[in-house]
Amino acid sequence: MNKNELVAAVADKAGMSKADAGSAVEAVFDTITSELKGGGDVRLVGFGNFSVSHRDASKGRNPMTGAEVDIPARNVPKFSAGKGLKDAVNS
């Protein structure tokens, strides 16, 4: 499912126009992004948690040349599924 299909499904289930559903979906994405960007986390009980994890700097290798490459430290988004989502997928 891509973003357009998600918007169409939300519009159908909620009984709203695709434009309103598109705005709602975009607002949810923007809110989650801004919260993670600020170092916070988003917890949706029964669905899952969005958080930020820190990766330290490390050394890697270029597979073509074998040369050592420095990989900088960075923050990465992380999602862990909640019990409700896991149960729904496995039933």
XYZ file of C-alpha atoms in Angstrom:
91
model
C 0.000 0.000 0.000
C 1.385 3.396 -0.933
C 0.431 6.808 0.461
C -2.343 7.421 -2.098
C -3.910 4.046 -1.329
C -3.675 4.807 2.397
C -5.437 8.143 1.918
C -8.178 6.454 -0.136
C -8.665 3.748 2.528
C -8.836 6.340 5.335
C -11.343 8.406 3.348
C -13.499 5.320 2.735
C -13.430 4.085 6.357
C -13.985 7.530 7.897
C -16.606 8.628 5.352
C -14.739 11.795 4.395
C -13.378 13.279 1.210
C -9.983 12.211 -0.100
C -8.727 15.783 0.330
C -9.669 15.809 4.029
C -8.224 12.339 4.542
C -5.012 13.395 2.770
C -4.708 16.384 5.099
C -5.299 14.160 8.133
C -2.727 11.566 7.061
C -0.184 14.291 6.280
C -0.839 15.914 9.675
C -0.190 12.600 11.461
C 3.082 12.092 9.563
C 4.199 15.682 10.246
C 3.370 15.417 13.949
C 5.282 12.144 14.373
C 8.247 13.557 12.425
C 8.430 16.772 14.434
C 8.179 14.900 17.753
C 11.003 12.527 16.769
C 13.059 15.428 15.432
C 12.762 17.106 18.843
C 14.104 13.981 20.559
C 10.749 12.744 21.871
C 8.819 9.592 21.175
C 5.267 8.743 20.110
C 3.420 5.940 21.904
C 0.214 4.618 20.371
C -1.206 2.038 22.781
C -2.086 -1.180 20.963
C -0.347 -0.072 17.766
C 3.295 0.657 18.572
C 5.975 3.133 19.548
C 8.030 5.480 17.407
C 11.339 6.526 18.968
C 14.817 7.773 18.084
C 17.896 5.592 18.563
C 21.490 6.876 18.509
C 24.157 5.073 16.508
C 27.781 5.769 17.392
C 30.388 6.520 14.754
C 32.029 3.415 13.328
C 34.412 2.192 10.654
C 33.212 0.391 7.540
C 34.709 -0.892 4.323
C 33.998 0.022 0.734
C 33.064 -3.371 -0.797
C 34.526 -2.476 -4.207
C 37.922 -1.147 -3.128
C 38.295 -2.523 0.383
C 39.205 0.964 1.599
C 38.243 1.833 5.169
C 35.427 4.392 5.442
C 34.361 6.467 8.449
C 30.633 6.176 9.180
C 29.489 9.214 11.189
C 27.341 9.051 14.332
C 23.654 9.598 13.664
C 20.164 9.374 15.053
C 17.830 6.883 13.401
C 14.040 6.503 13.714
C 12.817 3.240 15.191
C 9.375 1.600 15.352
C 8.425 -1.224 17.660
C 5.044 -2.867 17.159
C 2.617 -3.050 20.070
C 0.806 -6.141 21.277
C -2.442 -5.274 19.481
C -0.713 -4.931 16.121
C 1.306 -8.118 16.634
C -1.825 -10.046 17.587
C -3.752 -8.700 14.584
C -0.985 -9.728 12.181
C -0.637 -13.207 13.683
C -4.326 -14.112 13.898
